[in-house]
Amino acid sequence: MSNKIAVLGSINVDTTYHMDRFPQPGETLQAKDKSSAPGGKGANQSVACARSGAKTYHIGMVGADQEGQFMRESMQEDGIDTKFVGIDKMHGTGTAMITLDAEGQNDIMVYGGANQAMTTDVLKNTDDLFKEIDFIITQFETPQKVSAEAFKRAKENGVTTILNPAPAKDIDPELLKYTDVIAPNETESALLTGIEITDEDSMIKTAEYFKAKGVPNLLITLGSKGVFYSTPNDHGLVPAFKVKPVDTTAAGDTFIGALTSQLKTDLSNIADALVYAQRASSLTVQKMGAAPSIPTYDEVKAALAESGK
């Protein structure tokens, strides 16, 4: 039985400018190339869930424009159920402008559009959905008020809730109250808690910080160093797979979606699910683009077999 997952989150069209290096303030540089692709943290995570075999529903908003139609069709091609993706006639579909250098590093400017204008109205007609799903995931490219209401409904129906607090900002305590798993990267973690991630002790302190706020489970992604996990029963570090990155866009989104696709709702297989998610993420960074670079279940399993996992 595959997991049933709802992702509440952003839907963007990503435009990437390929550069030798990032421009300095006031400097104009020629781009080597330009490409557009489906993106947005929420949509990327839905794609990662779906490509790893989960029955995936997306809750979100697009504008009444060509980009919105493009994104709905693109998600449907991946088998994602978009009946909970609304159309905002007042705001455009979210867009992101990505600058990518020769080393595979990126910086990103985002226009929130319909994503940021979302209200709890997007949750109407979702009663049956919350009775059906195993997990719900959200991030911070859509309003936290909507996420808090969705997580509250999820908890009323015994659904496991996963918060990816990216990009990092102050968290609504109401949202934390209904969060089962929080999954920042090391930079986001330090911004949210004030605890610099330097060693295992600092990671355990971070887990205690979130437990005090009502969140029992913590994952901190550490880039090339792997991922730290802490549950009420266990904690540990799962190493990363060593690869040469071409484009790090969507690496974190792939990790979250791939992980949730394999995770049991009681988190009893978290170590194995993390290995799968790390492998999926390592494949994503070896290809260009956000959604186009996210691997399928078969691709991840083949890569795991190749690396003897």
XYZ file of C-alpha atoms in Angstrom:
309
model
C 0.000 0.000 0.000
C 1.471 3.343 -0.991
C 1.223 6.358 1.303
C -1.490 8.939 0.658
C -0.043 12.430 1.037
C -1.432 15.953 0.782
C 1.020 18.779 0.161
C -0.196 22.264 1.048
C 2.129 24.733 -0.576
C 3.475 26.988 -3.250
C 3.199 26.554 -6.994
C 5.702 28.556 -9.067
C 7.086 28.725 -12.555
C 10.895 28.841 -12.194
C 13.037 30.791 -14.657
C 16.757 29.992 -14.349
C 19.585 32.212 -15.598
C 22.793 30.212 -16.117
C 25.874 32.278 -15.196
C 29.618 31.731 -14.810
C 29.367 33.562 -11.474
C 26.944 35.695 -9.478
C 26.960 39.425 -10.331
C 28.307 41.903 -7.777
C 25.981 44.746 -6.656
C 25.553 47.152 -9.586
C 27.237 44.782 -12.054
C 25.663 43.540 -15.306
C 26.650 40.097 -16.601
C 25.573 38.133 -19.667
C 23.683 34.880 -18.953
C 24.987 31.816 -20.827
C 21.497 30.343 -21.046
C 17.940 30.725 -19.750
C 15.360 28.003 -19.029
C 11.875 27.765 -17.478
C 10.424 24.799 -15.569
C 7.741 23.902 -12.992
C 8.755 24.750 -9.416
C 7.734 26.132 -6.032
C 8.574 24.287 -2.822
C 5.078 22.864 -2.493
C 4.781 21.695 -6.096
C 8.316 20.219 -6.010
C 7.466 18.248 -2.868
C 4.260 16.967 -4.486
C 6.267 15.842 -7.533
C 8.807 14.093 -5.285
C 6.004 12.276 -3.412
C 4.261 11.230 -6.623
C 7.403 10.072 -8.435
C 8.271 7.910 -5.431
C 4.914 6.138 -5.706
C 2.710 8.005 -3.199
C -0.906 8.921 -3.992
C -0.463 12.693 -3.904
C -2.943 15.567 -3.560
C -1.877 19.193 -3.871
C -3.626 22.011 -1.992
C -2.722 25.451 -3.356
C -3.535 28.404 -5.613
C -2.528 29.581 -9.058
C -3.477 32.674 -11.025
C -5.980 32.753 -13.900
C -3.066 32.891 -16.350
C -1.045 30.705 -18.704
C 1.492 29.909 -15.976
C -1.297 28.601 -13.748
C -2.674 26.372 -16.486
C 0.860 25.163 -17.292
C 1.474 24.241 -13.644
C -1.833 22.382 -13.183
C -1.233 20.362 -16.345
C 2.383 19.702 -15.403
C 1.382 18.367 -11.968
C -1.375 16.220 -13.471
C 1.207 14.646 -15.820
C 2.966 13.381 -12.677
C -0.306 11.860 -11.443
C -0.856 14.552 -8.787
C -4.525 15.206 -7.934
C -5.067 18.972 -8.453
C -8.751 19.238 -7.553
C -7.745 21.255 -4.460
C -5.681 23.748 -6.504
C -7.809 26.894 -6.691
C -7.665 29.751 -9.207
C -7.073 33.300 -7.898
C -8.451 35.887 -10.339
C -6.781 38.794 -8.502
C -3.156 37.599 -8.333
C -0.761 35.977 -10.798
C 0.754 32.515 -10.466
C 3.886 32.502 -8.309
C 7.213 32.832 -10.101
C 10.840 32.402 -9.105
C 13.942 33.819 -10.773
C 16.977 31.611 -10.141
C 20.596 32.549 -10.815
C 22.791 29.475 -11.161
C 26.600 29.670 -11.214
C 29.162 27.314 -12.759
C 29.629 25.517 -9.392
C 25.957 24.560 -9.194
C 25.134 27.065 -6.427
C 22.025 29.204 -6.755
C 20.290 32.277 -5.436
C 16.552 32.725 -5.842
C 14.107 35.646 -5.957
C 10.452 34.689 -5.511
C 7.201 36.482 -6.393
C 4.533 34.944 -4.144
C 1.453 35.991 -6.130
C -1.478 33.609 -5.659
C 0.588 31.571 -3.165
C 0.853 34.453 -0.681
C -2.756 35.557 -1.206
C -4.081 32.123 -0.204
C -6.683 32.011 2.593
C -8.311 29.187 4.559
C -10.976 29.140 1.804
C -8.609 26.805 -0.043
C -9.470 24.156 2.582
C -13.199 24.080 1.905
C -14.382 20.725 0.552
C -11.319 18.940 2.025
C -13.164 17.054 4.805
C -13.056 13.741 2.933
C -9.428 14.316 1.957
C -8.339 14.587 5.606
C -10.116 11.302 6.373
C -8.159 9.566 3.601
C -4.547 10.784 3.793
C -1.676 9.460 5.938
C 0.513 12.593 5.887
C 0.283 16.305 5.168
C 3.344 18.438 4.366
C 3.624 22.228 4.304
C 6.325 24.909 3.947
C 6.598 28.692 4.342
C 5.928 29.945 0.794
C 2.207 30.120 1.662
C 0.533 31.779 4.717
C 1.091 30.016 8.049
C -2.503 30.728 9.094
C -3.691 28.372 6.318
C -1.085 25.744 7.281
C -2.117 25.914 10.966
C -5.783 25.344 10.076
C -4.851 22.440 7.772
C -2.630 20.823 10.428
C -5.381 21.224 13.031
C -7.831 19.387 10.751
C -5.185 16.787 10.010
C -4.589 16.056 13.718
C -8.359 15.724 14.286
C -8.231 12.901 11.708
C -5.064 11.182 12.966
C -2.920 12.414 10.051
C 0.857 12.799 10.588
C 1.962 16.406 9.963
C 5.352 17.426 8.529
C 6.554 21.045 8.566
C 9.434 22.112 6.317
C 10.110 25.627 7.721
C 11.611 27.058 4.549
C 12.339 29.810 3.866
C 12.974 30.350 7.594
C 10.785 32.879 9.427
C 9.111 33.164 12.836
C 6.773 30.225 13.328
C 3.175 30.677 14.428
C 2.952 28.796 17.787
C -0.475 27.516 16.655
C 1.218 25.739 13.743
C 3.895 24.172 15.974
C 1.170 22.890 18.289
C -0.092 20.604 15.510
C 3.312 19.640 14.031
C 4.569 16.047 14.398
C 7.830 16.424 12.442
C 9.815 19.604 11.759
C 12.477 19.423 9.058
C 14.702 22.501 8.626
C 18.172 22.592 7.073
C 21.048 23.615 9.339
C 20.851 27.323 8.394
C 17.075 27.475 8.914
C 17.439 25.589 12.193
C 19.925 28.141 13.571
C 17.725 31.063 12.462
C 14.637 29.539 14.107
C 16.243 28.540 17.422
C 19.368 30.693 17.834
C 21.348 27.439 18.306
C 24.254 27.199 15.836
C 24.565 23.669 14.420
C 28.188 22.674 15.076
C 28.115 19.153 16.536
C 25.828 16.413 17.846
C 25.321 18.237 21.143
C 23.948 21.333 19.372
C 21.587 19.116 17.349
C 20.294 17.377 20.499
C 19.767 20.834 22.085
C 17.795 21.851 18.980
C 15.606 18.749 19.319
C 14.951 19.679 22.972
C 14.054 23.229 21.899
C 11.384 21.971 19.487
C 10.116 19.324 21.942
C 9.494 22.143 24.431
C 7.388 23.839 21.733
C 5.339 20.666 21.264
C 7.110 19.081 18.261
C 8.269 15.534 19.132
C 10.358 14.766 16.018
C 13.175 16.730 14.365
C 15.138 16.279 11.139
C 18.018 18.630 10.284
C 19.455 18.321 6.786
C 23.192 19.029 6.828
C 24.030 19.093 3.102
C 27.061 16.946 2.310
C 27.247 15.849 5.982
C 23.910 14.011 5.857
C 20.815 14.365 8.038
C 20.329 14.306 11.811
C 17.133 12.820 13.197
C 15.640 12.849 16.684
C 12.475 11.015 17.762
C 11.190 10.249 21.274
C 12.875 6.812 20.965
C 16.101 7.466 19.097
C 18.471 9.919 17.434
C 21.260 9.559 14.917
C 23.029 10.811 11.801
C 22.394 9.310 8.365
C 25.314 10.131 6.041
C 24.860 11.772 2.642
C 25.831 10.182 -0.678
C 28.902 11.856 -2.159
C 28.190 13.332 -5.609
C 29.277 16.361 -7.652
C 26.330 18.784 -7.696
C 25.279 20.429 -10.959
C 22.242 22.314 -9.588
C 21.108 22.227 -5.937
C 17.595 23.586 -6.722
C 14.870 21.295 -5.273
C 17.344 19.097 -3.342
C 15.565 19.808 -0.049
C 12.118 19.436 -1.624
C 13.083 16.071 -3.120
C 14.326 14.979 0.305
C 11.028 15.860 2.050
C 8.775 14.307 -0.600
C 10.844 11.150 -1.076
C 11.101 10.653 2.686
C 7.352 11.016 3.263
C 6.570 8.613 0.420
C 8.462 5.836 2.244
C 7.800 6.733 5.894
C 5.461 4.772 8.155
C 3.037 6.995 10.053
C 4.551 5.910 13.396
C 8.056 6.792 12.026
C 9.267 3.288 12.978
C 11.279 3.002 9.729
C 12.738 6.509 9.842
C 16.401 5.467 9.377
C 15.627 3.453 6.212
C 13.333 6.160 4.854
C 16.100 8.735 5.411
C 18.587 6.644 3.402
C 16.069 6.516 0.531
C 15.448 10.288 0.775
C 19.179 11.079 0.838
C 19.716 8.964 -2.275
C 16.822 10.687 -4.063
C 18.225 14.099 -3.159
C 21.699 13.116 -4.385
C 20.200 12.278 -7.798
C 18.327 15.604 -7.969
C 21.469 17.729 -7.554
C 23.133 15.972 -10.492
C 20.541 17.351 -12.947
C 19.400 20.824 -13.986
C 16.135 22.432 -12.875
C 13.657 21.932 -10.046
C 10.837 19.505 -10.915
C 12.614 18.074 -14.011
C 15.503 16.828 -11.843
C 13.386 14.906 -9.277
C 13.914 11.131 -9.638
C 11.378 8.280 -9.757
C 11.147 5.399 -7.277
C 12.821 3.030 -9.764
C 15.713 5.459 -10.318
C 16.290 5.827 -6.566
C 16.111 2.073 -5.967
C 18.583 1.419 -8.809
C 20.985 4.026 -7.381
C 20.669 2.486 -3.893
C 21.437 -0.976 -5.291
C 24.442 0.467 -7.109
C 25.776 1.946 -3.862
C 25.112 -1.330 -1.976
C 22.334 0.046 0.266
